[in-house]
Coordinates of C-alpha atoms in Angstrom, one line a residue:
M1 CA -1.9 -29.6 7.2
T2 CA 1.8 -29.3 7.7
E3 CA 2.8 -29.0 11.4
N4 CA 4.2 -25.7 12.5
V5 CA 7.8 -26.7 13.2
G6 CA 9.1 -23.2 14.0
L7 CA 11.1 -20.6 12.2
G8 CA 14.4 -22.5 12.1
E9 CA 13.0 -25.6 10.4
A10 CA 11.0 -23.4 8.0
R11 CA 14.3 -21.7 7.0
N12 CA 15.9 -25.1 6.5
A13 CA 13.1 -26.2 4.3
G14 CA 13.4 -23.0 2.2
L15 CA 17.2 -23.5 2.0
D16 CA 16.7 -27.1 0.7
M17 CA 14.5 -25.8 -2.1
A18 CA 16.6 -22.8 -3.0
T19 CA 18.6 -22.9 -6.2
G20 CA 20.0 -19.4 -6.5
D21 CA 23.6 -18.2 -6.0
Y22 CA 22.5 -16.3 -2.8
V23 CA 19.8 -16.8 -0.2
W24 CA 18.1 -14.2 2.0
F25 CA 15.7 -15.2 4.7
V26 CA 12.8 -12.8 5.2
D27 CA 10.3 -13.3 8.1
S28 CA 6.7 -13.3 7.2
D29 CA 5.7 -10.5 9.6
D30 CA 8.4 -8.0 8.5
H31 CA 8.9 -6.3 5.1
V32 CA 11.7 -5.0 2.9
T33 CA 12.1 -1.4 1.9
E34 CA 11.4 0.1 -1.5
G35 CA 14.2 -0.7 -3.9
A36 CA 16.0 -3.0 -1.4
V37 CA 16.0 -6.1 -3.6
R38 CA 17.6 -4.2 -6.5
A39 CA 20.2 -2.5 -4.2
I40 CA 21.1 -5.9 -2.7
F41 CA 21.3 -7.6 -6.1
D42 CA 23.6 -4.8 -7.5
R43 CA 25.9 -5.0 -4.5
L44 CA 26.1 -8.8 -4.7
V45 CA 27.0 -8.6 -8.4
E46 CA 29.5 -5.9 -7.7
T47 CA 31.4 -7.6 -4.8
R48 CA 30.6 -11.4 -4.9
P49 CA 30.9 -11.8 -1.1
D50 CA 30.4 -14.9 1.0
V51 CA 28.1 -12.7 3.2
L52 CA 26.6 -9.4 2.5
L53 CA 25.4 -7.4 5.5
F54 CA 22.8 -4.6 5.1
D55 CA 21.1 -2.4 7.6
H56 CA 17.6 -2.5 9.1
A57 CA 15.1 -0.3 11.0
R58 CA 12.6 -1.2 13.7
S59 CA 9.0 -0.4 13.0
Y60 CA 6.9 -0.1 16.1
W61 CA 3.2 -0.7 16.5
T62 CA 2.8 3.0 17.3
G63 CA 4.0 3.9 13.8
K64 CA 7.5 5.1 14.8
V65 CA 10.4 3.8 12.8
E66 CA 14.0 3.9 14.1
R67 CA 17.1 2.9 12.3
N68 CA 19.4 0.3 13.8
L69 CA 21.3 1.9 16.7
Y70 CA 24.6 0.4 15.5
N71 CA 24.3 1.7 12.0
H72 CA 27.6 3.5 12.4
L73 CA 29.4 0.2 12.1
F74 CA 28.6 0.1 8.4
R75 CA 31.0 3.1 7.9
E76 CA 33.2 3.6 10.9
P77 CA 35.9 3.2 10.0
P78 CA 35.3 3.4 6.2
A79 CA 35.1 -0.1 4.8
P80 CA 36.6 -1.5 1.6
D81 CA 34.2 -3.2 -0.8
V82 CA 35.2 -6.6 0.4
F83 CA 37.1 -7.6 3.6
S84 CA 37.6 -10.5 6.0
P85 CA 36.2 -10.7 9.6
E86 CA 39.8 -10.4 10.9
E87 CA 40.1 -7.1 9.1
R88 CA 36.8 -5.7 10.5
P89 CA 35.7 -7.7 13.6
S90 CA 33.2 -5.0 14.5
V91 CA 30.8 -6.7 12.1
L92 CA 30.2 -9.3 14.8
S93 CA 28.6 -6.5 16.9
L94 CA 25.7 -6.2 14.4
L95 CA 22.4 -7.9 15.2
M96 CA 22.9 -11.6 14.5
T97 CA 19.8 -12.4 12.6
A98 CA 19.2 -14.3 9.4
W99 CA 17.3 -11.4 7.8
N100 CA 19.8 -8.6 7.7
R101 CA 22.3 -10.5 5.5
A102 CA 22.5 -12.5 2.2
F103 CA 24.5 -15.7 2.2
R104 CA 26.3 -17.2 -0.7
R105 CA 24.3 -20.5 -0.9
E106 CA 27.2 -22.8 -1.6
F107 CA 29.3 -21.2 1.2
L108 CA 26.4 -21.8 3.6
L109 CA 26.0 -25.4 2.5
Q110 CA 29.7 -26.3 2.6
H111 CA 29.8 -25.6 6.3
G112 CA 26.9 -28.0 7.0
L113 CA 25.1 -25.5 9.2
R114 CA 21.4 -25.7 9.9
F115 CA 19.0 -23.5 11.7
S116 CA 18.1 -24.9 15.1
K117 CA 14.7 -25.6 16.6
G118 CA 13.4 -23.3 19.3
Y119 CA 14.2 -19.7 20.2
Y120 CA 17.3 -17.8 19.0
E121 CA 17.5 -20.3 16.1
D122 CA 19.7 -18.2 13.9
L123 CA 22.7 -17.6 16.2
N124 CA 24.4 -20.9 15.5
V125 CA 24.3 -20.0 11.7
T126 CA 24.9 -16.3 11.6
F127 CA 27.9 -16.0 13.9
P128 CA 29.8 -19.0 12.6
L129 CA 29.3 -18.0 8.9
L130 CA 30.5 -14.5 9.6
M131 CA 33.6 -15.7 11.3
A132 CA 34.3 -18.3 8.6
A133 CA 33.8 -15.9 5.7
E134 CA 36.7 -14.8 3.6
R135 CA 34.7 -12.2 1.7
I136 CA 32.3 -9.9 3.5
S137 CA 30.7 -6.8 2.1
L138 CA 28.5 -4.1 3.5
L139 CA 25.6 -2.2 2.1
D140 CA 25.0 1.0 4.1
R141 CA 21.3 1.1 3.4
V142 CA 18.1 0.2 5.3
C143 CA 16.8 -2.7 3.4
Y144 CA 14.7 -4.5 6.0
I145 CA 12.0 -3.3 8.4
Y146 CA 11.8 -5.4 11.6
R147 CA 8.3 -5.1 12.9
Q148 CA 8.0 -4.7 16.7
R149 CA 4.6 -6.1 17.6
R150 CA 2.8 -4.9 20.7
Q151 CA 2.1 -8.5 21.7
G152 CA 3.1 -12.0 20.5
A153 CA 6.9 -11.4 19.9
I154 CA 9.2 -13.9 21.6
T155 CA 11.1 -10.9 23.1
K156 CA 8.0 -10.1 25.1
S157 CA 7.2 -13.7 26.2
Q158 CA 8.3 -15.4 29.4
G159 CA 9.1 -19.0 30.0
E160 CA 11.6 -21.9 29.9
K161 CA 12.0 -21.7 26.1
H162 CA 14.5 -18.8 26.6
F163 CA 17.0 -21.3 28.1
A164 CA 17.5 -22.3 24.4
G165 CA 20.0 -19.4 24.2
F166 CA 22.6 -21.5 26.1
A167 CA 22.5 -24.4 23.6
Q168 CA 22.7 -22.0 20.7
Y169 CA 25.8 -20.2 22.0
E170 CA 27.4 -23.6 22.9
R171 CA 27.1 -24.5 19.2
V172 CA 28.8 -21.2 18.3
F173 CA 31.7 -21.8 20.7
A174 CA 32.0 -25.4 19.4
F175 CA 32.2 -24.1 15.8
M176 CA 35.0 -21.7 17.0
D177 CA 36.9 -24.6 18.6
A178 CA 36.8 -26.4 15.3
M179 CA 38.1 -23.3 13.6
G180 CA 41.3 -23.5 15.6
D181 CA 43.7 -20.6 15.7
R182 CA 41.6 -18.5 13.2
A183 CA 38.9 -18.1 15.9
E184 CA 41.2 -16.7 18.6
P185 CA 40.9 -13.0 17.6
F186 CA 37.1 -13.3 17.8
R187 CA 36.8 -15.0 21.2
P188 CA 36.7 -11.8 23.5
L189 CA 34.1 -10.2 21.2
M190 CA 32.1 -13.4 20.8
F191 CA 32.2 -13.9 24.6
N192 CA 30.9 -10.4 25.2
R193 CA 28.1 -10.9 22.7
A194 CA 27.0 -14.2 24.3
I195 CA 27.1 -13.0 27.9
G196 CA 25.5 -9.6 27.0
H197 CA 22.7 -11.4 25.2
L198 CA 22.1 -14.0 27.9
L199 CA 22.1 -11.3 30.6
L200 CA 19.6 -9.3 28.5
I201 CA 17.2 -12.2 28.5
L202 CA 17.4 -12.3 32.2
D203 CA 17.3 -8.5 32.8
R204 CA 14.2 -8.1 30.5
G205 CA 12.2 -10.6 32.5
R206 CA 11.9 -13.3 29.8
V207 CA 12.7 -15.9 32.4
G208 CA 10.0 -16.6 35.0
P209 CA 10.7 -15.9 38.7
K210 CA 10.9 -19.6 39.6
D211 CA 13.5 -20.3 36.9
R212 CA 15.7 -17.2 37.4
E213 CA 18.2 -18.7 39.8
R214 CA 18.6 -21.9 37.7
Y215 CA 19.1 -19.7 34.6
F216 CA 21.7 -17.6 36.5
R217 CA 23.6 -20.8 37.6
Q218 CA 23.6 -22.0 34.0
L219 CA 24.9 -18.6 32.9
T220 CA 27.7 -18.9 35.5
E221 CA 28.7 -22.3 34.1
L222 CA 28.9 -20.9 30.6
Y223 CA 30.9 -17.9 31.7
R224 CA 33.5 -19.9 33.5
K225 CA 33.7 -22.5 30.7
H226 CA 34.3 -20.0 27.9
K227 CA 35.9 -17.0 29.5
P228 CA 38.9 -16.2 27.2
V229 CA 42.4 -16.1 28.7
G230 CA 43.3 -12.5 29.8
Y231 CA 39.7 -11.4 29.3
E232 CA 38.8 -7.9 30.5
P233 CA 35.1 -7.1 31.3
P234 CA 33.4 -4.2 29.4
E235 CA 34.3 -0.7 30.6
K236 CA 30.7 0.3 31.5
Q237 CA 30.6 0.0 35.3
T238 CA 27.1 -1.6 35.7
T239 CA 28.0 -4.2 33.0
A240 CA 31.3 -5.0 34.6
V241 CA 29.7 -5.5 38.0
K242 CA 27.2 -7.9 36.4
H243 CA 30.0 -9.9 34.8
G244 CA 31.7 -10.1 38.2
L245 CA 28.5 -11.4 39.9
V246 CA 27.9 -13.9 37.1
E247 CA 31.5 -15.3 37.3
K248 CA 31.2 -15.7 41.1
G249 CA 27.8 -17.2 40.8
D250 CA 26.4 -14.6 43.2
F251 CA 22.7 -14.7 42.3
S252 CA 21.7 -12.9 45.6
G253 CA 24.1 -10.0 44.7
Y254 CA 22.6 -9.9 41.2
R255 CA 19.1 -9.8 42.6
R256 CA 20.0 -6.9 44.9
M257 CA 21.5 -5.0 42.1
V258 CA 18.4 -5.5 39.9
F259 CA 16.1 -4.5 42.8
A260 CA 18.2 -1.3 43.4
A261 CA 18.1 -0.4 39.7
K262 CA 14.3 -0.8 39.7
Q263 CA 13.9 1.4 42.8
K264 CA 16.1 4.1 41.1
R265 CA 13.9 3.9 38.0
R266 CA 10.7 4.2 40.1
V267 CA 12.0 7.4 41.7
K268 CA 13.1 8.9 38.4
N269 CA 9.7 8.1 36.9
R270 CA 7.8 9.7 39.8
L271 CA 10.0 12.8 39.6
R272 CA 9.4 12.9 35.8
K273 CA 5.6 12.7 36.2
Y274 CA 5.7 15.4 38.9
R275 CA 7.7 17.7 36.6
R276 CA 5.4 17.0 33.7
A277 CA 2.3 17.8 35.8
Q278 CA 3.9 21.1 36.9
L279 CA 4.8 22.0 33.4
K280 CA 1.3 21.2 32.1
L281 CA -0.1 23.5 34.8
S282 CA 2.3 26.2 34.0
N283 CA 1.6 26.0 30.2
K284 CA -2.2 26.1 30.9
T285 CA -1.8 29.2 32.9
K286 CA 0.4 30.9 30.3
K287 CA -2.1 29.9 27.6
R288 CA -5.0 31.5 29.5
V289 CA -2.9 34.7 30.0
K290 CA -2.0 34.9 26.3
S291 CA -5.6 34.3 25.2
T292 CA -6.8 37.1 27.5
Y293 CA -4.1 39.5 26.0
Y294 CA -5.0 38.5 22.4
R295 CA -8.8 39.2 23.0
T296 CA -7.8 42.6 24.5
Q297 CA -5.8 43.5 21.4
L298 CA -8.6 42.4 19.1
R299 CA -10.7 45.3 20.5
R300 CA -8.1 47.9 19.5
P301 CA -8.0 49.6 16.1
I302 CA -6.5 47.9 13.0
D303 CA -3.2 49.3 12.0
E304 CA -3.7 50.2 8.3
N305 CA 0.0 50.3 7.7
L306 CA 1.0 46.9 9.2
A307 CA 1.5 43.7 7.3
V308 CA 2.3 40.2 8.7
Y309 CA 4.4 37.7 6.7
A310 CA 4.9 34.1 7.4
T311 CA 6.0 30.8 5.6
Y312 CA 5.8 27.1 6.4
W313 CA 4.3 27.3 9.9
Y314 CA 6.6 30.1 11.0
R315 CA 9.9 28.4 9.9
G316 CA 11.5 31.6 8.6
Y317 CA 12.0 33.9 5.6
A318 CA 11.3 32.2 2.3
C319 CA 9.1 31.4 -0.7
N320 CA 6.4 33.7 -2.2
P321 CA 5.9 35.8 0.9
A322 CA 9.6 36.8 1.0
A323 CA 9.4 37.9 -2.7
I324 CA 6.2 39.9 -2.0
Y325 CA 7.8 41.4 1.1
E326 CA 10.8 42.6 -0.9
A327 CA 8.7 44.1 -3.6
A328 CA 6.4 45.8 -1.0
R329 CA 9.4 47.6 0.5
T330 CA 9.9 49.3 -2.8
L331 CA 6.4 49.7 -4.1
A332 CA 4.6 50.4 -0.7
P333 CA 7.3 51.7 1.7
H334 CA 4.7 53.1 4.0
I335 CA 3.6 49.5 4.9
R336 CA 5.6 48.1 7.8
G337 CA 6.2 44.4 7.2
V338 CA 6.7 42.1 10.2
W339 CA 7.6 38.4 10.0
V340 CA 6.4 35.7 12.4
V341 CA 9.0 33.0 13.3
N342 CA 9.2 30.2 15.8
P343 CA 11.7 30.6 18.7
G344 CA 14.2 28.2 17.0
T345 CA 14.0 29.7 13.6
R346 CA 14.7 33.4 14.2
D347 CA 18.2 33.0 12.8
N348 CA 16.6 32.4 9.4
I349 CA 15.5 36.0 9.3
P350 CA 17.9 38.3 7.3
E351 CA 19.5 41.2 9.0
G352 CA 17.3 44.3 8.9
V353 CA 14.0 42.4 8.6
D354 CA 11.6 43.1 11.4
Y355 CA 10.1 40.0 13.1
V356 CA 8.1 38.8 16.1
V357 CA 8.4 35.4 17.8
N358 CA 5.4 33.1 17.9
G359 CA 3.7 33.0 21.3
T360 CA 5.1 36.3 22.6
P361 CA 2.9 39.4 23.5
E362 CA 4.4 41.1 20.4
Y363 CA 3.1 38.2 18.2
Y364 CA -0.5 38.5 19.6
R365 CA -0.4 42.2 19.2
V366 CA 0.5 42.2 15.5
M367 CA -1.8 39.2 14.7
A368 CA -4.7 41.1 16.3
R369 CA -4.1 44.5 14.7
A370 CA -2.4 44.0 11.3
K371 CA -4.2 45.1 8.1
Y372 CA -2.5 42.6 5.8
F373 CA -1.6 38.9 6.2
V374 CA 0.6 37.1 3.7
N375 CA 1.4 33.4 4.1
N376 CA 2.1 30.3 2.0
V377 CA 0.2 28.0 4.4
N378 CA -2.7 28.6 6.8
F379 CA -2.4 30.5 10.0
P380 CA -3.3 28.6 13.2
N381 CA -7.0 27.9 13.9
G382 CA -7.1 30.3 16.8
I383 CA -6.3 33.4 14.7
V384 CA -9.3 35.6 14.3
K385 CA -10.1 37.2 10.9
R386 CA -11.4 40.7 11.8
P387 CA -13.6 42.7 9.4
G388 CA -11.3 44.9 7.4
Q389 CA -8.3 42.6 7.5
V390 CA -6.9 41.2 4.2
H391 CA -5.5 37.7 3.9
V392 CA -3.4 36.7 0.9
M393 CA -2.7 33.0 0.4
T394 CA 0.3 32.5 -1.8
Q395 CA 0.5 28.7 -1.7
H396 CA 4.0 27.1 -2.1
G397 CA 4.0 25.2 -5.4
T398 CA 2.1 24.0 -8.4
P399 CA 0.0 21.1 -7.2
L400 CA 1.1 18.0 -9.0
K401 CA -0.3 16.1 -6.0
R402 CA -3.9 16.4 -4.8
M403 CA -4.6 19.2 -2.3
G404 CA -7.3 20.2 0.1
L405 CA -10.7 18.5 -0.2
D406 CA -9.3 16.4 -3.1
Q407 CA -7.3 14.4 -0.4
M408 CA -10.5 13.1 1.1
Q409 CA -10.4 10.1 -1.3
Y410 CA -6.8 9.3 -0.3
P411 CA -7.0 8.1 3.4
V412 CA -3.2 7.6 3.7
S413 CA -2.4 11.2 2.9
A414 CA -5.5 12.5 4.7
F415 CA -4.8 10.6 7.9
G416 CA -5.5 12.9 10.9
M417 CA -6.7 15.8 8.8
D418 CA -9.7 17.8 9.9
F419 CA -11.2 18.9 6.7
K420 CA -13.9 21.1 8.3
A421 CA -11.1 23.0 10.2
L422 CA -9.2 23.3 6.9
I423 CA -12.1 24.9 5.2
R424 CA -12.7 27.3 8.1
R425 CA -9.0 28.4 7.9
S426 CA -9.3 28.7 4.1
D427 CA -12.4 30.9 4.4
R428 CA -10.2 33.6 5.9
W429 CA -8.5 34.1 2.5
D430 CA -9.3 37.1 0.4
W431 CA -6.9 36.4 -2.4
Q432 CA -5.2 33.3 -3.6
L433 CA -2.2 33.3 -5.9
S434 CA -1.9 30.8 -8.8
S435 CA 1.0 30.3 -11.1
N436 CA -0.8 28.6 -14.0
P437 CA -4.2 27.2 -15.2
L438 CA -3.6 23.8 -13.6
S439 CA -3.1 25.4 -10.2
S440 CA -6.2 27.6 -10.5
E441 CA -8.3 24.5 -11.3
A442 CA -6.8 22.4 -8.5
F443 CA -7.0 25.1 -5.9
A444 CA -10.6 26.0 -6.8
R445 CA -11.5 22.3 -6.4
G446 CA -9.5 21.6 -3.3
F447 CA -10.3 24.9 -1.5
P448 CA -13.9 25.9 -2.5
C449 CA -14.0 29.1 -0.4
R450 CA -14.8 32.8 -0.8
Y451 CA -11.6 34.3 -2.3
E452 CA -10.5 35.8 -5.6
M453 CA -7.9 33.8 -7.7
L454 CA -4.9 35.8 -9.0
E455 CA -3.3 33.7 -11.7
I456 CA -0.2 35.9 -12.2
G457 CA 2.7 33.5 -11.8
Y458 CA 4.8 32.9 -8.7
P459 CA 6.6 35.8 -7.0
R460 CA 9.4 33.5 -5.8
N461 CA 10.2 32.6 -9.4
D462 CA 11.1 36.2 -10.3
R463 CA 14.5 35.6 -9.0
L464 CA 15.0 32.5 -11.2
V465 CA 13.8 34.3 -14.3
N466 CA 16.1 37.3 -13.6
A467 CA 19.1 35.2 -12.6
T468 CA 22.5 36.2 -14.1
A469 CA 25.7 34.2 -14.8
E470 CA 27.5 36.5 -12.2
E471 CA 24.9 35.6 -9.5
R472 CA 25.3 31.9 -10.3
D473 CA 29.1 32.1 -10.0
R474 CA 28.8 34.0 -6.7
L475 CA 26.4 31.5 -5.2
R476 CA 28.5 28.5 -6.2
A477 CA 31.5 30.0 -4.5
E478 CA 29.5 30.7 -1.3
L479 CA 28.2 27.1 -1.3
G480 CA 31.6 25.7 -1.8
I481 CA 30.8 23.9 -5.1
P482 CA 34.2 23.0 -6.6
E483 CA 34.9 24.8 -9.9
G484 CA 34.2 22.6 -12.9
K485 CA 31.9 20.2 -11.1
T486 CA 28.4 19.4 -12.3
A487 CA 26.1 20.2 -9.3
I488 CA 22.9 18.2 -9.2
L489 CA 20.2 19.6 -6.9
Y490 CA 18.4 16.6 -5.4
A491 CA 15.1 17.8 -3.8
P492 CA 12.7 14.8 -3.1
T493 CA 9.3 15.4 -1.7
H494 CA 7.5 14.0 1.3
R495 CA 5.8 10.5 1.1
D496 CA 2.7 10.3 3.2
Y497 CA 3.1 6.6 3.4
Q498 CA 6.5 6.8 5.1
Q499 CA 7.0 7.6 8.8
K500 CA 10.5 9.0 8.3
Y501 CA 12.7 9.7 5.3
T502 CA 14.1 6.7 3.5
P503 CA 16.3 7.3 0.5
M504 CA 14.5 6.1 -2.7
F505 CA 17.9 5.0 -4.2
D506 CA 21.4 4.1 -3.1
I507 CA 22.9 7.6 -2.9
G508 CA 26.4 6.2 -2.2
R509 CA 26.2 4.1 -5.4
F510 CA 24.8 7.0 -7.3
V511 CA 27.7 9.3 -6.6
R512 CA 30.2 6.6 -7.1
Q513 CA 28.8 5.7 -10.5
L514 CA 28.6 9.3 -11.6
G515 CA 32.3 9.9 -10.6
P516 CA 34.3 12.7 -9.2
D517 CA 33.0 15.3 -11.7
Y518 CA 29.6 15.5 -10.0
V519 CA 28.4 16.8 -6.6
L520 CA 25.0 16.1 -5.2
L521 CA 23.3 19.0 -3.3
L522 CA 20.8 17.2 -1.0
R523 CA 17.8 19.4 -0.2
A524 CA 15.6 17.2 2.0
H525 CA 11.9 18.0 2.4
Y526 CA 11.4 20.3 5.4
Y527 CA 9.7 17.5 7.3
Y528 CA 13.1 15.7 7.5
K529 CA 16.6 16.4 8.8
A530 CA 19.1 16.0 6.0
S531 CA 22.0 16.4 8.4
D532 CA 20.9 13.3 10.3
M533 CA 20.5 11.4 7.0
I534 CA 24.0 12.2 5.8
R535 CA 25.5 11.3 9.1
D536 CA 23.5 8.0 9.3
M537 CA 24.2 7.0 5.7
G538 CA 27.9 7.8 5.6
W539 CA 27.9 9.3 2.1
P540 CA 31.2 11.0 1.1
A541 CA 31.2 14.6 2.3
D542 CA 33.0 15.9 -0.8
R543 CA 30.4 14.4 -3.1
V544 CA 27.1 14.8 -1.1
M545 CA 26.5 18.3 0.3
D546 CA 23.8 18.9 2.9
V547 CA 22.0 22.1 1.8
A548 CA 18.8 21.5 3.7
G549 CA 19.6 24.4 6.1
H550 CA 20.2 26.9 3.3
G551 CA 17.7 29.7 3.6
S552 CA 16.8 30.0 -0.1
V553 CA 15.9 27.1 -2.5
E554 CA 15.9 29.6 -5.3
E555 CA 19.6 30.3 -4.7
L556 CA 20.3 26.5 -4.7
A557 CA 18.5 26.2 -8.0
I558 CA 20.5 29.1 -9.5
A559 CA 23.8 27.6 -8.3
S560 CA 23.0 24.1 -9.7
D561 CA 23.5 22.6 -13.1
A562 CA 20.6 20.1 -13.1
L563 CA 17.6 19.1 -10.9
L564 CA 16.8 15.6 -9.6
T565 CA 13.4 15.3 -8.0
D566 CA 10.3 13.1 -8.0
Y567 CA 6.9 14.6 -7.3
S568 CA 8.1 17.9 -5.8
S569 CA 6.7 21.2 -7.1
I570 CA 10.2 22.5 -7.5
M571 CA 10.2 21.0 -11.0
F572 CA 7.8 23.7 -12.1
D573 CA 9.9 26.5 -10.7
Y574 CA 13.2 25.0 -11.9
A575 CA 11.8 24.9 -15.5
N576 CA 12.2 28.7 -15.6
L577 CA 16.0 28.2 -15.6
D578 CA 15.9 26.0 -18.7
R579 CA 18.3 23.5 -17.2
P580 CA 18.1 19.6 -17.2
I581 CA 15.5 18.0 -15.0
V582 CA 15.4 14.3 -14.2
L583 CA 12.5 12.7 -12.4
Y584 CA 13.0 9.5 -10.4
L585 CA 9.6 7.8 -10.0
N586 CA 10.4 4.4 -8.6
D587 CA 7.3 4.4 -6.4
L588 CA 4.9 6.0 -8.9
E589 CA 2.0 3.6 -8.4
T590 CA 2.3 3.8 -4.6
Y591 CA 2.4 7.5 -4.7
K592 CA -0.7 7.7 -7.0
R593 CA -2.7 5.4 -4.7
T594 CA -1.7 7.2 -1.4
R595 CA -1.7 10.9 -2.5
G596 CA -3.3 11.2 -5.8
M597 CA -2.0 13.3 -8.8
N598 CA -3.5 16.0 -11.0
F599 CA -1.6 14.6 -14.0
D600 CA 0.8 11.8 -15.0
P601 CA 4.4 13.1 -14.9
T602 CA 5.4 10.2 -17.2
V603 CA 3.1 11.7 -19.9
I604 CA 3.7 15.4 -19.3
S605 CA 7.4 15.5 -18.2
P606 CA 9.9 18.4 -17.7
G607 CA 12.8 16.2 -19.0
V608 CA 13.9 12.6 -18.4
V609 CA 11.8 10.2 -16.5
T610 CA 13.5 7.2 -14.8
R611 CA 11.9 4.3 -12.8
T612 CA 15.0 2.3 -11.7
E613 CA 18.4 3.2 -10.2
S614 CA 20.2 2.1 -13.4
E615 CA 18.0 4.3 -15.5
L616 CA 18.6 7.2 -13.1
I617 CA 22.4 6.8 -13.2
D618 CA 22.3 6.5 -17.0
A619 CA 20.4 9.7 -17.4
F620 CA 23.5 11.6 -16.0
V621 CA 26.3 9.3 -17.1
S622 CA 25.0 9.2 -20.7
R623 CA 24.1 12.9 -20.5
S624 CA 20.7 12.1 -21.9
A625 CA 19.4 14.7 -19.5
W626 CA 21.2 17.3 -21.6
S627 CA 19.8 15.9 -24.9
D628 CA 17.7 17.7 -27.5
T629 CA 14.8 15.4 -26.7
A630 CA 14.9 16.4 -23.0
A631 CA 15.2 20.1 -24.0
K632 CA 12.1 19.9 -26.1
A633 CA 10.2 18.2 -23.3
R634 CA 11.4 21.0 -20.9
A635 CA 10.3 23.7 -23.3
D636 CA 6.8 22.2 -23.7
F637 CA 6.5 21.9 -19.9
R638 CA 7.6 25.5 -19.3
A639 CA 5.1 26.8 -21.9
R640 CA 2.3 24.8 -20.2
F641 CA 3.1 25.5 -16.5
C642 CA 5.1 28.8 -16.4
P643 CA 3.1 31.0 -18.8
W644 CA 3.1 34.0 -16.4
D645 CA 6.6 33.7 -14.9
D646 CA 8.0 36.8 -16.5
G647 CA 10.1 38.1 -13.6
H648 CA 7.4 40.6 -12.5
A649 CA 4.9 38.5 -10.5
S650 CA 5.8 40.1 -7.2

């Protein structure tokens, strides 16, 4: 059996066997994101750099995934396609690992650098190659997931092996000395990185108590030896104080500072725990009071002229319930309609529409006494269905994916679901709306409860069917879509196998390839924050518009020229507009395995189906999405899934 020689030697062995133009080192316990290899390959072909840097995210054992905190360095300031380190020294502030970059193999070999044995083995390769590079390129995309294990990682270990950091940085400084004058602009930044990292090792307790003073003395020696002429410590006060203590060799002062910081943290933690306990007690008392009030209201008569409307767990005014509400104001004006919203979403209610806020006395009063309930998702478990009350479940889309009890055979999507509670909630329904035969079949199978199915089309689609050219022009002007631009509405769905949103394709590349005549309207799934995505990814603001906060997806559909989606039910609604639809199904097999599907969208498609980024871009650049073949597929799809959408479903 081959001896375990460590990560550095393993990388060297791989490098010796590599034959490609570029090399990328991937650690065995991490993984790359969907589409990352293609995105990296395309960027390498496009820019031919010495080093390509791409972004990463940390995946914690708890399931949380966080993007690199320094991701802004990929776009602030905006970077050219290729640059030198002198032109953008901030790249030296990125995490210096071997796995968040691809090296031109010949460039790496010509410098004779090898990964070292021991800890921090990549520092003496990654820093020098970045400083020596003449062509650097950036890919502002999360391509690598760095797994943070609960146990076993070297960052959580303690021992003498962490002294290896000194030797690694000495190799970096030696490389800079050999570079001569070219290295001078990098010295202050490189010195900051070295001292900051070595202090972090000490601060995080990776050095044992008996070795801490010796480690500090060695840090002082390195500080004095490599401190640049005219060097100014970092502006942050605590960091600057630490630098001063290190330079003076004052280990006692450093130890007092660390002790004081620990004491301060202890006090803050105790105060936080006390406040949390007080809040918990307060919430428990409030909950008991609300429960008593609700039970009291349940004994009062039902208001025969009161209807409650809600959508998406009280997120605001939208979807089928909104369309029914508007029709009821005309057809049944004697029925008072009241919407339920969460405290943070009351601004989503149009002027003149009555509403109550979730958790208030008014909320419990209308929930106890209303005659009619209209929602596109279930009401909370604690809501009581009284005899004589009528519940209408509108749903919120044609189920391409499996729903309800059908999810039981897909543990990824069903994770954490209480199916017994789901059926108890669904047993409150008296009527369920369906837009087509597929929906009726899927809902009956997924929610086998005591209700009557109304297969009449979707009320929310009335507006699409009745849309006019004048309304389209008005909505485009309100959204700020430039005249003459082709507006693509991009509405991806949620992936149960993802902890947070990760773009399925390189949106920056997409809009660049399509050119200035296109604008992308990004409508993220309501589980995600599109504004955060746009800020994080740095896509051009004039070409990618965040429309996630817009109150009506129907208005976005009317204003757009084409739809780009994946497995979202919006494709069934959008078909009523008879405009191009492009599906991007790069993870089709994964989606089938994790969520399940009621039919294969590559067989029954509303337009053009693409599986790769190149195919996706070509669907728009070549205008195949506007072809007669695509129109025929769309017409067949509309006939199959929109048979009752005649503009009068409400």
